[in-house]
Amino acid sequence: MALKEGQFGELKVPLTWTAAVALIVAGIVAVALLVNDRRETLQNQAYGVTRQAVDTVAAPVSGAVAAPGRWTRSVVDWVGDYFFAVSDNRKLKAELVEMRQWRDVALAQRDINERYRTLMGLRTDPPIPMVAARVISDSRGPFANTRLADAGGDKGVISGNPVMSEHGLIGRVVGVGANVSRVLLLTDTTSRTPVMIDRTNARSILTGDGGPNPRLEYLRGRDPVKEGDRIVTSGDGGVLPRGLPVGVAVKGLDGAWRVALFADSTPIDYVRILLFRDFGQLADQKSLSTTQLPTPKTEDPEAFKQQSILGNTPPPPAGGTTPPATVTPAPAQPAPAPAAPRPPAPQPAAPATTPGTPQ
Amino acid sequence: MRRAAAGLNPVQWLAVPMLICIVAAILFAMPARAFGFQMPEPMWALVPAFAWGVIRPSVLAPFALLILGLFFDGFWGGPIGLWALALLIVYGVVIALRNILSGQSELMMFAWYVGCIALAMAVGYVFMVFGELGRPGPLSIFWQFLITVALYPAAAWLIERFEDQDVRFR
């Protein structure tokens, strides 16, 4: 029997109500997705298959869309270079004279630094390998500031890798696909970056708010920062290496200290992804967090016998239990040092010195 | 009359605006600058979220908005579900106030549109503060609000184009 012929055949549900039900169902789906979303974490698996799929599909499309803009900019740059070659040449010559002086200073400082490092036996950081990538899409809204770069897991990029333009730090990788990676910019609302003021070494947290100039928060001390101070990464927490250039301090309209980013001075076409792995990331976290104590060991009486000056200690009984660690009385002279390091006994140790031994 | 009785073609009034929103978002996500300024980034999907609610109630529209919102969240790299929820809230408010909205002057419709954009931005702000423990800058929210408000002619055109095609809901 068809539905129309049955008792519910004449039942009509107003479309407004069915639309309301559809709205509620869609809303529940949206809330469920929102609650379960984890975006800014460093764990790669938390980035999610959905996001990786979106990035992988968006990468070639955005790359194709961005290509005409890139070509246009190349043409404009080429024309500009042609017309402004003389003025640029003069400016570059003046900069070269200044830079030569700085080069001499840098060489002298490098020499001093190397001597200090040798004297102090410092372990210097190894050089960081990096990967070049092209930016293919850019989002700038108040709730998301990210970029897509066309290098991913195939080039060794992992979540947490810092990303720089030719001028300074722009953010870090939060999601990696096969050949694309999502970069969370310093300006994103969820971005928190440990930085320091180069002049005073004062620490701060660079906090994005969706605008072009992120805030400097948790500044301590009296006048730790002033206008124009250079801001670099502090390396605290181990996610970023120390000393990457970030920007200069500026006073915001709201009275808060903000940072004018170095990377914001020019359009970002190409970026460098630093394949940086801090010790904290390299370490075996499981072994560090283990609570199991080492197995207690008692002293070997045979080894002790060899070390004894008297050398006539009777051997222990064959099937008996291990005797407790004892110290043979010795003449009034210092006890000889053990031949090999031994683990400490779990029970309270016997007196470390014999009677009359100087302490 | 036959056309009005037949109702709206979902491809025309739902699928085509969706597609336009997606293409526009991809185009405006180009990493390009003009005269030193970055390209604007309006929330394109708020246009159909407002217009679809005014045109008529629909079962498909909420799911279309859900898909659009999820696309924007994924493409822009924001929290998944944030824009989907904001769009659905705007749509729900417009559906609930349809009787008040119908027959209003152009100026009043613009005022309602501005109010809906402000509501969507407020939803985003509240979630970022309580959900992500971030505090978006008011200036950055204002810029996106302003550039989205500037899209009102597109919403007015969409309403004008499809409102009279299904007279059952007038």
Short mmCIF file of C-alpha atoms in Angstrom, two decimals:
data_model
loop_
_atom_site.label_atom_id
_atom_site.label_comp_id
_atom_site.label_asym_id
_atom_site.label_seq_id
_atom_site.Cartn_x
_atom_site.Cartn_y
_atom_site.Cartn_z
CA MET A 1 0.00 0.00 0.00
CA ALA A 2 1.41 3.34 -1.01
CA LEU A 3 1.92 5.98 1.64
CA LYS A 4 -0.52 8.37 -0.03
CA GLU A 5 -3.35 5.85 0.32
CA GLY A 6 -2.69 5.20 4.03
CA GLN A 7 -3.81 7.10 7.12
CA PHE A 8 -0.79 9.42 6.87
CA GLY A 9 -1.50 10.24 3.25
CA GLU A 10 -3.01 13.60 4.04
CA LEU A 11 -0.42 14.51 6.67
CA LYS A 12 1.55 17.58 5.61
CA VAL A 13 4.49 18.85 7.57
CA PRO A 14 5.04 22.60 7.15
CA LEU A 15 8.27 23.32 5.31
CA THR A 16 9.26 25.82 7.97
CA TRP A 17 9.36 23.03 10.55
CA THR A 18 11.35 20.65 8.34
CA ALA A 19 13.74 23.50 7.58
CA ALA A 20 14.09 24.11 11.32
CA VAL A 21 14.89 20.43 11.91
CA ALA A 22 17.47 20.53 9.11
CA LEU A 23 18.97 23.66 10.67
CA ILE A 24 19.24 22.00 14.08
CA VAL A 25 20.87 18.86 12.63
CA ALA A 26 23.39 20.94 10.66
CA GLY A 27 24.07 23.03 13.78
CA ILE A 28 24.74 19.92 15.87
CA VAL A 29 27.22 18.67 13.26
CA ALA A 30 28.99 22.05 13.24
CA VAL A 31 29.22 22.19 17.04
CA ALA A 32 30.51 18.60 17.22
CA LEU A 33 33.23 19.37 14.68
CA LEU A 34 34.14 22.60 16.43
CA VAL A 35 34.46 20.99 19.84
CA ASN A 36 36.64 18.17 18.52
CA ASP A 37 38.93 20.41 16.47
CA ARG A 38 42.56 20.74 17.50
CA ARG A 39 44.40 23.14 15.27
CA GLU A 40 47.43 24.65 16.94
CA THR A 41 48.90 21.57 18.53
CA LEU A 42 52.33 20.27 17.61
CA GLN A 43 51.12 16.69 17.35
CA ASN A 44 50.97 15.78 13.69
CA GLN A 45 48.18 13.25 14.06
CA ALA A 46 45.95 15.89 15.67
CA TYR A 47 45.95 17.88 12.44
CA GLY A 48 43.42 15.48 11.05
CA VAL A 49 42.81 13.65 7.81
CA THR A 50 40.15 16.19 6.76
CA ARG A 51 42.52 19.12 6.94
CA GLN A 52 45.26 17.21 5.13
CA ALA A 53 42.81 16.31 2.37
CA VAL A 54 41.65 19.94 2.03
CA ASP A 55 45.25 21.17 1.89
CA THR A 56 46.25 18.53 -0.64
CA VAL A 57 43.34 19.46 -2.93
CA ALA A 58 43.73 23.21 -2.41
CA ALA A 59 47.47 23.22 -3.14
CA PRO A 60 47.39 22.68 -6.94
CA VAL A 61 44.27 24.86 -7.36
CA SER A 62 45.73 27.76 -5.38
CA GLY A 63 49.07 27.29 -7.11
CA ALA A 64 47.44 27.65 -10.51
CA VAL A 65 45.41 30.68 -9.38
CA ALA A 66 48.46 32.37 -7.86
CA ALA A 67 50.62 31.87 -10.96
CA PRO A 68 49.25 34.84 -13.00
CA GLY A 69 49.77 37.15 -10.05
CA ARG A 70 53.33 35.94 -9.71
CA TRP A 71 54.02 36.47 -13.40
CA THR A 72 52.51 39.96 -13.28
CA ARG A 73 54.71 40.86 -10.34
CA SER A 74 57.78 39.57 -12.17
CA VAL A 75 56.98 41.78 -15.15
CA VAL A 76 56.41 44.82 -12.93
CA ASP A 77 59.67 44.14 -11.10
CA TRP A 78 61.52 43.77 -14.39
CA VAL A 79 60.18 47.09 -15.70
CA GLY A 80 60.96 48.76 -12.38
CA ASP A 81 64.51 47.40 -12.41
CA TYR A 82 64.99 48.80 -15.91
CA PHE A 83 63.82 52.31 -15.06
CA PHE A 84 65.37 52.58 -11.60
CA ALA A 85 68.69 50.87 -12.31
CA VAL A 86 70.80 54.03 -11.83
CA SER A 87 69.25 55.10 -8.51
CA ASP A 88 69.37 51.53 -7.23
CA ASN A 89 73.03 51.31 -8.21
CA ARG A 90 73.88 54.43 -6.21
CA LYS A 91 71.96 53.20 -3.20
CA LEU A 92 73.62 49.80 -3.32
CA LYS A 93 77.09 51.34 -3.56
CA ALA A 94 76.42 53.40 -0.44
CA GLU A 95 75.15 50.31 1.36
CA LEU A 96 78.21 48.35 0.23
CA VAL A 97 80.57 50.89 1.82
CA GLU A 98 78.68 50.63 5.09
CA MET A 99 78.47 46.85 4.94
CA ARG A 100 82.23 46.49 4.46
CA GLN A 101 82.75 48.14 7.83
CA TRP A 102 80.22 45.81 9.41
CA ARG A 103 81.93 42.84 7.75
CA ASP A 104 85.22 43.70 9.48
CA VAL A 105 83.40 43.98 12.81
CA ALA A 106 81.61 40.68 12.22
CA LEU A 107 84.84 38.87 11.37
CA ALA A 108 86.51 40.18 14.52
CA GLN A 109 83.53 39.14 16.63
CA ARG A 110 83.48 35.70 15.07
CA ASP A 111 87.13 35.23 15.93
CA ILE A 112 86.53 36.27 19.54
CA ASN A 113 83.50 34.04 19.80
CA GLU A 114 85.40 31.02 18.52
CA ARG A 115 88.16 31.58 21.06
CA TYR A 116 85.67 31.90 23.90
CA ARG A 117 83.85 28.76 22.81
CA THR A 118 87.11 26.83 22.68
CA LEU A 119 88.15 28.10 26.11
CA MET A 120 84.80 27.33 27.72
CA GLY A 121 84.23 24.05 25.91
CA LEU A 122 80.76 25.11 24.77
CA ARG A 123 78.65 22.78 22.68
CA THR A 124 77.52 24.99 19.82
CA ASP A 125 74.32 24.33 17.91
CA PRO A 126 74.76 22.40 14.68
CA PRO A 127 73.70 24.11 11.42
CA ILE A 128 69.99 23.72 10.71
CA PRO A 129 69.03 22.17 7.36
CA MET A 130 66.27 23.98 5.52
CA VAL A 131 63.88 23.57 2.62
CA ALA A 132 62.76 26.30 0.21
CA ALA A 133 59.05 26.46 -0.63
CA ARG A 134 56.67 28.71 -2.50
CA VAL A 135 53.62 30.24 -0.82
CA ILE A 136 50.50 29.39 -2.81
CA SER A 137 47.66 30.69 -0.66
CA ASP A 138 47.22 33.19 2.10
CA SER A 139 44.38 33.74 4.58
CA ARG A 140 44.27 36.96 6.56
CA GLY A 141 41.02 37.06 8.52
CA PRO A 142 40.67 37.82 12.24
CA PHE A 143 40.10 34.16 13.13
CA ALA A 144 42.71 32.47 10.92
CA ASN A 145 46.06 33.65 9.60
CA THR A 146 47.70 30.80 7.76
CA ARG A 147 49.56 30.11 4.54
CA LEU A 148 49.98 27.07 2.36
CA ALA A 149 53.52 26.25 1.23
CA ASP A 150 54.27 23.73 -1.50
CA ALA A 151 56.69 21.54 0.48
CA GLY A 152 55.56 18.79 2.78
CA GLY A 153 56.44 15.44 4.18
CA ASP A 154 58.23 14.45 0.98
CA LYS A 155 60.94 17.00 1.83
CA GLY A 156 61.18 16.12 5.48
CA VAL A 157 58.93 18.86 6.85
CA ILE A 158 57.28 18.04 10.17
CA SER A 159 54.86 19.87 12.45
CA GLY A 160 56.52 22.56 14.51
CA ASN A 161 59.22 23.47 11.98
CA PRO A 162 59.88 27.25 11.98
CA VAL A 163 59.23 29.11 8.72
CA MET A 164 61.14 32.22 7.62
CA SER A 165 61.05 34.64 4.75
CA GLU A 166 64.24 36.35 3.59
CA HIS A 167 63.63 39.04 6.24
CA GLY A 168 62.56 37.15 9.31
CA LEU A 169 60.35 34.61 11.03
CA ILE A 170 56.78 34.30 9.74
CA GLY A 171 55.43 31.35 11.74
CA ARG A 172 55.60 27.60 12.16
CA VAL A 173 54.24 24.52 10.44
CA VAL A 174 51.06 23.13 12.01
CA GLY A 175 50.02 20.62 9.37
CA VAL A 176 51.89 18.52 6.83
CA GLY A 177 50.57 16.76 3.75
CA ALA A 178 52.50 14.75 1.20
CA ASN A 179 53.69 17.81 -0.74
CA VAL A 180 52.09 20.74 1.07
CA SER A 181 52.28 22.22 4.54
CA ARG A 182 50.09 24.64 6.47
CA VAL A 183 51.97 27.49 8.17
CA LEU A 184 50.44 29.16 11.22
CA LEU A 185 51.51 32.80 11.05
CA LEU A 186 52.77 34.82 14.00
CA THR A 187 49.71 37.03 13.57
CA ASP A 188 47.19 34.20 14.08
CA THR A 189 45.03 34.51 17.19
CA THR A 190 46.22 31.15 18.50
CA SER A 191 49.92 31.81 17.84
CA ARG A 192 52.20 32.07 20.90
CA THR A 193 55.92 32.53 20.30
CA PRO A 194 58.61 32.90 22.98
CA VAL A 195 60.73 35.93 22.07
CA MET A 196 63.24 38.22 23.73
CA ILE A 197 64.26 41.84 23.40
CA ASP A 198 67.72 41.78 21.85
CA ARG A 199 68.95 44.82 23.81
CA THR A 200 67.90 43.75 27.30
CA ASN A 201 67.42 39.97 26.98
CA ALA A 202 63.98 40.47 28.54
CA ARG A 203 61.66 37.58 27.74
CA SER A 204 58.16 37.91 26.36
CA ILE A 205 55.46 35.94 24.56
CA LEU A 206 54.53 37.20 21.11
CA THR A 207 50.75 36.83 20.89
CA GLY A 208 48.88 37.13 17.61
CA ASP A 209 45.49 38.82 17.42
CA GLY A 210 44.63 38.59 13.73
CA GLY A 211 46.11 42.02 12.99
CA PRO A 212 49.42 42.79 11.30
CA ASN A 213 51.26 43.63 14.55
CA PRO A 214 51.18 40.92 17.25
CA ARG A 215 51.34 41.91 20.94
CA LEU A 216 54.26 41.48 23.35
CA GLU A 217 52.79 39.93 26.49
CA TYR A 218 54.15 38.97 29.92
CA LEU A 219 56.93 41.56 29.81
CA ARG A 220 58.75 41.81 33.14
CA GLY A 221 61.03 44.36 34.74
CA ARG A 222 61.36 48.12 34.57
CA ASP A 223 61.36 49.45 31.00
CA PRO A 224 62.39 46.17 29.39
CA VAL A 225 61.58 47.45 25.91
CA LYS A 226 61.62 50.72 24.05
CA GLU A 227 60.57 51.86 20.59
CA GLY A 228 62.69 50.33 17.84
CA ASP A 229 64.16 47.49 19.92
CA ARG A 230 64.95 44.43 17.87
CA ILE A 231 62.92 41.33 18.76
CA VAL A 232 64.34 37.84 18.22
CA THR A 233 63.24 34.35 19.21
CA SER A 234 64.40 33.31 22.66
CA GLY A 235 64.48 29.56 22.03
CA ASP A 236 62.64 28.94 25.30
CA GLY A 237 60.56 25.80 25.18
CA GLY A 238 62.62 24.31 22.38
CA VAL A 239 60.14 24.71 19.53
CA LEU A 240 62.15 27.45 17.80
CA PRO A 241 65.91 28.01 17.72
CA ARG A 242 67.27 31.03 19.53
CA GLY A 243 68.05 34.26 17.71
CA LEU A 244 65.78 34.19 14.65
CA PRO A 245 64.89 37.80 13.69
CA VAL A 246 61.22 38.64 14.27
CA GLY A 247 60.73 42.41 14.09
CA VAL A 248 61.02 45.70 15.94
CA ALA A 249 59.04 46.91 18.95
CA VAL A 250 56.41 49.58 18.37
CA LYS A 251 53.84 51.16 20.65
CA GLY A 252 50.33 50.26 19.54
CA LEU A 253 47.32 52.57 19.44
CA ASP A 254 45.92 50.68 22.45
CA GLY A 255 49.08 51.45 24.47
CA ALA A 256 50.35 47.86 24.33
CA TRP A 257 53.78 46.93 23.01
CA ARG A 258 53.54 45.36 19.60
CA VAL A 259 55.96 44.11 16.97
CA ALA A 260 56.29 45.36 13.40
CA LEU A 261 57.30 42.13 11.72
CA PHE A 262 60.37 42.09 9.46
CA ALA A 263 58.58 39.58 7.24
CA ASP A 264 55.74 42.04 6.65
CA SER A 265 57.89 44.49 4.71
CA THR A 266 57.51 42.74 1.35
CA PRO A 267 55.14 40.21 -0.22
CA ILE A 268 56.03 36.68 0.81
CA ASP A 269 56.58 34.55 -2.28
CA TYR A 270 59.15 32.09 -1.10
CA VAL A 271 59.84 30.82 2.37
CA ARG A 272 62.47 28.73 4.08
CA ILE A 273 61.24 25.92 6.30
CA LEU A 274 63.87 25.15 8.92
CA LEU A 275 64.04 21.41 9.61
CA PHE A 276 64.78 22.17 13.23
CA ARG A 277 64.52 19.50 15.87
CA ASP A 278 65.23 20.59 19.37
CA PHE A 279 66.76 18.27 21.95
CA GLY A 280 63.38 18.16 23.64
CA GLN A 281 61.85 16.75 20.46
CA LEU A 282 64.69 14.33 19.80
CA ALA A 283 64.74 12.89 23.30
CA ASP A 284 62.93 9.66 24.03
CA GLN A 285 60.04 11.05 26.04
CA LYS A 286 58.98 7.61 27.28
CA SER A 287 62.31 6.88 28.86
CA LEU A 288 62.39 10.37 30.40
CA SER A 289 59.00 9.98 31.99
CA THR A 290 59.56 6.47 33.35
CA THR A 291 59.19 6.05 37.09
CA GLN A 292 60.81 2.63 37.39
CA LEU A 293 63.83 2.65 39.66
CA PRO A 294 67.03 0.82 38.67
CA THR A 295 67.40 -2.76 39.95
CA PRO A 296 69.24 -2.72 43.29
CA LYS A 297 72.57 -4.56 43.31
CA THR A 298 74.60 -5.66 46.25
CA GLU A 299 78.38 -5.46 46.29
CA ASP A 300 80.33 -8.35 44.89
CA PRO A 301 82.41 -9.80 47.75
CA GLU A 302 84.90 -11.30 45.27
CA ALA A 303 85.67 -7.93 43.83
CA PHE A 304 85.91 -6.52 47.30
CA LYS A 305 88.31 -9.29 48.28
CA GLN A 306 90.69 -8.33 45.52
CA GLN A 307 90.66 -4.77 46.68
CA SER A 308 91.28 -5.64 50.30
CA ILE A 309 94.72 -4.93 51.58
CA LEU A 310 94.75 -8.02 53.77
CA GLY A 311 93.64 -10.30 50.94
CA ASN A 312 92.86 -13.20 53.32
CA THR A 313 89.12 -12.80 53.58
CA PRO A 314 87.50 -16.23 53.57
CA PRO A 315 85.42 -16.99 50.45
CA PRO A 316 81.65 -16.87 50.86
CA PRO A 317 79.74 -20.12 51.23
CA ALA A 318 78.86 -21.69 47.87
CA GLY A 319 75.10 -21.94 48.14
CA GLY A 320 74.61 -19.28 50.74
CA THR A 321 73.10 -15.87 50.44
CA THR A 322 75.18 -12.86 49.60
CA PRO A 323 76.71 -11.48 52.75
CA PRO A 324 76.05 -7.87 53.61
CA ALA A 325 78.61 -5.35 52.53
CA THR A 326 81.16 -4.98 55.24
CA VAL A 327 84.37 -3.13 55.52
CA THR A 328 87.38 -4.93 56.78
CA PRO A 329 89.11 -3.07 59.57
CA ALA A 330 92.27 -1.57 58.29
CA PRO A 331 95.24 0.20 59.78
CA ALA A 332 95.05 3.90 60.33
CA GLN A 333 95.50 4.98 56.76
CA PRO A 334 93.18 6.04 53.97
CA ALA A 335 91.18 3.27 52.34
CA PRO A 336 92.17 2.63 48.74
CA ALA A 337 89.81 3.84 46.05
CA PRO A 338 87.75 1.10 44.38
CA ALA A 339 89.00 -0.12 41.05
CA ALA A 340 85.70 0.27 39.27
CA PRO A 341 82.60 2.33 40.04
CA ARG A 342 79.93 0.32 41.79
CA PRO A 343 76.25 1.01 42.15
CA PRO A 344 75.23 2.16 45.60
CA ALA A 345 73.82 -0.45 47.91
CA PRO A 346 70.15 -0.05 48.71
CA GLN A 347 70.56 -0.56 52.44
CA PRO A 348 72.22 2.00 54.70
CA ALA A 349 75.87 1.81 53.84
CA ALA A 350 78.54 0.77 56.28
CA PRO A 351 80.81 3.58 57.48
CA ALA A 352 82.79 4.78 54.53
CA THR A 353 85.94 5.13 56.53
CA THR A 354 87.67 2.85 58.95
CA PRO A 355 88.33 3.97 62.49
CA GLY A 356 91.05 6.49 62.56
CA THR A 357 90.73 7.36 58.90
CA PRO A 358 91.08 11.08 58.33
CA GLN A 359 87.93 12.70 56.94
CA MET B 1 2.39 31.36 -12.65
CA ARG B 2 3.48 27.85 -13.59
CA ARG B 3 7.04 28.91 -12.86
CA ALA B 4 6.10 30.14 -9.39
CA ALA B 5 4.19 26.97 -8.60
CA ALA B 6 7.11 24.83 -9.71
CA GLY B 7 9.30 26.39 -7.02
CA LEU B 8 12.95 27.23 -7.16
CA ASN B 9 15.59 25.24 -8.93
CA PRO B 10 18.14 24.29 -6.19
CA VAL B 11 20.98 24.44 -8.69
CA GLN B 12 20.16 28.06 -9.51
CA TRP B 13 19.56 29.50 -6.09
CA LEU B 14 21.79 27.22 -3.95
CA ALA B 15 24.53 25.57 -5.99
CA VAL B 16 25.54 28.52 -8.19
CA PRO B 17 25.95 31.01 -5.28
CA MET B 18 27.91 28.35 -3.38
CA LEU B 19 30.24 27.87 -6.31
CA ILE B 20 30.70 31.63 -6.72
CA CYS B 21 31.61 31.95 -3.03
CA ILE B 22 34.20 29.17 -3.29
CA VAL B 23 35.80 30.58 -6.45
CA ALA B 24 35.89 34.08 -4.97
CA ALA B 25 37.55 32.80 -1.78
CA ILE B 26 40.24 30.99 -3.80
CA LEU B 27 40.88 34.06 -5.97
CA PHE B 28 41.17 36.40 -3.02
CA ALA B 29 43.51 34.02 -1.17
CA MET B 30 46.27 34.76 -3.67
CA PRO B 31 49.47 35.84 -1.90
CA ALA B 32 49.49 39.19 -3.70
CA ARG B 33 49.65 42.85 -2.79
CA ALA B 34 48.45 45.95 -4.56
CA PHE B 35 50.28 49.20 -3.77
CA GLY B 36 51.70 47.65 -0.61
CA PHE B 37 48.31 46.54 0.72
CA GLN B 38 47.12 42.97 1.08
CA MET B 39 43.98 41.86 -0.71
CA PRO B 40 40.76 42.11 1.33
CA GLU B 41 39.23 38.95 2.70
CA PRO B 42 35.45 39.25 3.06
CA MET B 43 33.36 36.38 4.39
CA TRP B 44 31.67 35.59 1.10
CA ALA B 45 29.32 32.96 2.47
CA LEU B 46 27.47 35.47 4.67
CA VAL B 47 25.84 36.83 1.52
CA PRO B 48 23.90 33.62 0.73
CA ALA B 49 23.38 32.92 4.45
CA PHE B 50 21.37 36.15 4.66
CA ALA B 51 19.73 35.99 1.23
CA TRP B 52 18.65 32.33 1.40
CA GLY B 53 16.88 32.97 4.68
CA VAL B 54 15.00 35.92 3.22
CA ILE B 55 14.04 34.11 0.00
CA ARG B 56 12.32 31.09 1.60
CA PRO B 57 12.75 28.34 4.21
CA SER B 58 14.51 25.30 2.81
CA VAL B 59 15.72 21.91 3.95
CA LEU B 60 18.76 22.03 1.69
CA ALA B 61 19.98 25.51 2.60
CA PRO B 62 21.27 24.65 6.12
CA PHE B 63 23.32 21.77 4.74
CA ALA B 64 24.61 23.95 1.92
CA LEU B 65 25.70 26.50 4.52
CA LEU B 66 27.31 23.75 6.60
CA ILE B 67 29.34 22.62 3.60
CA LEU B 68 30.27 26.21 2.72
CA GLY B 69 31.33 26.95 6.29
CA LEU B 70 33.43 23.80 6.50
CA PHE B 71 35.08 24.67 3.20
CA PHE B 72 36.01 28.14 4.47
CA ASP B 73 37.32 26.73 7.75
CA GLY B 74 39.45 24.16 5.96
CA PHE B 75 40.66 26.46 3.21
CA TRP B 76 41.55 29.34 5.51
CA GLY B 77 42.99 27.02 8.16
CA GLY B 78 40.71 28.18 10.97
CA PRO B 79 38.97 26.08 13.61
CA ILE B 80 36.85 23.49 11.77
CA GLY B 81 33.18 24.30 12.35
CA LEU B 82 33.58 27.95 13.37
CA TRP B 83 32.27 29.56 10.19
CA ALA B 84 29.77 26.74 9.67
CA LEU B 85 28.25 27.52 13.06
CA ALA B 86 28.30 31.29 12.49
CA LEU B 87 26.58 30.92 9.11
CA LEU B 88 23.91 28.63 10.52
CA ILE B 89 23.20 31.01 13.40
CA VAL B 90 22.78 33.89 10.95
CA TYR B 91 20.52 31.76 8.76
CA GLY B 92 18.45 30.69 11.76
CA VAL B 93 17.97 34.27 12.91
CA VAL B 94 16.90 35.38 9.43
CA ILE B 95 14.46 32.46 9.10
CA ALA B 96 12.99 33.26 12.50
CA LEU B 97 12.53 36.92 11.58
CA ARG B 98 11.28 36.40 8.02
CA ASN B 99 7.86 37.84 8.73
CA ILE B 100 9.43 41.02 10.07
CA LEU B 101 11.93 41.28 7.22
CA SER B 102 9.50 40.84 4.37
CA GLY B 103 8.29 44.05 2.78
CA GLN B 104 10.88 46.23 4.48
CA SER B 105 12.54 49.11 2.68
CA GLU B 106 15.96 48.75 1.13
CA LEU B 107 17.53 50.75 3.94
CA MET B 108 16.01 48.53 6.62
CA MET B 109 17.14 45.42 4.76
CA PHE B 110 20.65 46.84 4.69
CA ALA B 111 20.44 47.51 8.43
CA TRP B 112 19.34 43.90 9.04
CA TYR B 113 22.19 42.66 6.86
CA VAL B 114 24.69 44.72 8.86
CA GLY B 115 23.23 43.30 12.06
CA CYS B 116 23.60 39.74 10.78
CA ILE B 117 27.25 40.31 9.80
CA ALA B 118 27.91 41.74 13.26
CA LEU B 119 26.25 38.66 14.80
CA ALA B 120 28.49 36.31 12.79
CA MET B 121 31.60 38.24 13.85
CA ALA B 122 30.43 38.17 17.47
CA VAL B 123 30.02 34.38 17.31
CA GLY B 124 33.56 34.07 15.96
CA TYR B 125 34.95 36.40 18.63
CA VAL B 126 33.22 34.60 21.49
CA PHE B 127 34.42 31.20 20.31
CA MET B 128 38.01 32.42 19.89
CA VAL B 129 37.99 33.89 23.40
CA PHE B 130 36.47 30.89 25.18
CA GLY B 131 37.32 28.02 22.84
CA GLU B 132 40.83 28.87 21.67
CA LEU B 133 41.82 31.20 24.54
CA GLY B 134 42.84 33.86 22.03
CA ARG B 135 41.72 37.44 21.76
CA PRO B 136 41.22 38.64 18.18
CA GLY B 137 42.00 42.33 17.71
CA PRO B 138 38.92 44.52 17.29
CA LEU B 139 40.53 46.29 14.36
CA SER B 140 41.06 43.08 12.38
CA ILE B 141 37.46 42.03 13.05
CA PHE B 142 36.25 45.47 12.02
CA TRP B 143 38.07 45.29 8.66
CA GLN B 144 36.52 41.95 7.77
CA PHE B 145 33.13 43.20 8.99
CA LEU B 146 33.42 46.31 6.83
CA ILE B 147 34.47 44.51 3.67
CA THR B 148 31.69 41.93 4.13
CA VAL B 149 29.13 44.69 4.62
CA ALA B 150 30.30 46.09 1.29
CA LEU B 151 28.97 42.91 -0.35
CA TYR B 152 25.36 43.89 0.42
CA PRO B 153 24.53 44.62 -3.26
CA ALA B 154 25.23 40.94 -4.03
CA ALA B 155 22.81 39.85 -1.28
CA ALA B 156 20.17 42.34 -2.50
CA TRP B 157 20.56 41.05 -6.06
CA LEU B 158 20.18 37.44 -4.91
CA ILE B 159 17.01 38.28 -2.99
CA GLU B 160 15.62 40.30 -5.88
CA ARG B 161 16.41 37.51 -8.33
CA PHE B 162 14.73 34.63 -6.44
CA GLU B 163 12.27 36.09 -3.95
CA ASP B 164 9.39 36.33 -6.41
CA GLN B 165 9.98 32.94 -8.01
CA ASP B 166 8.21 31.01 -5.26
CA VAL B 167 5.17 32.96 -4.07
CA ARG B 168 4.07 30.27 -1.59
CA PHE B 169 6.29 31.75 1.10
CA ARG B 170 5.46 35.41 0.66
#
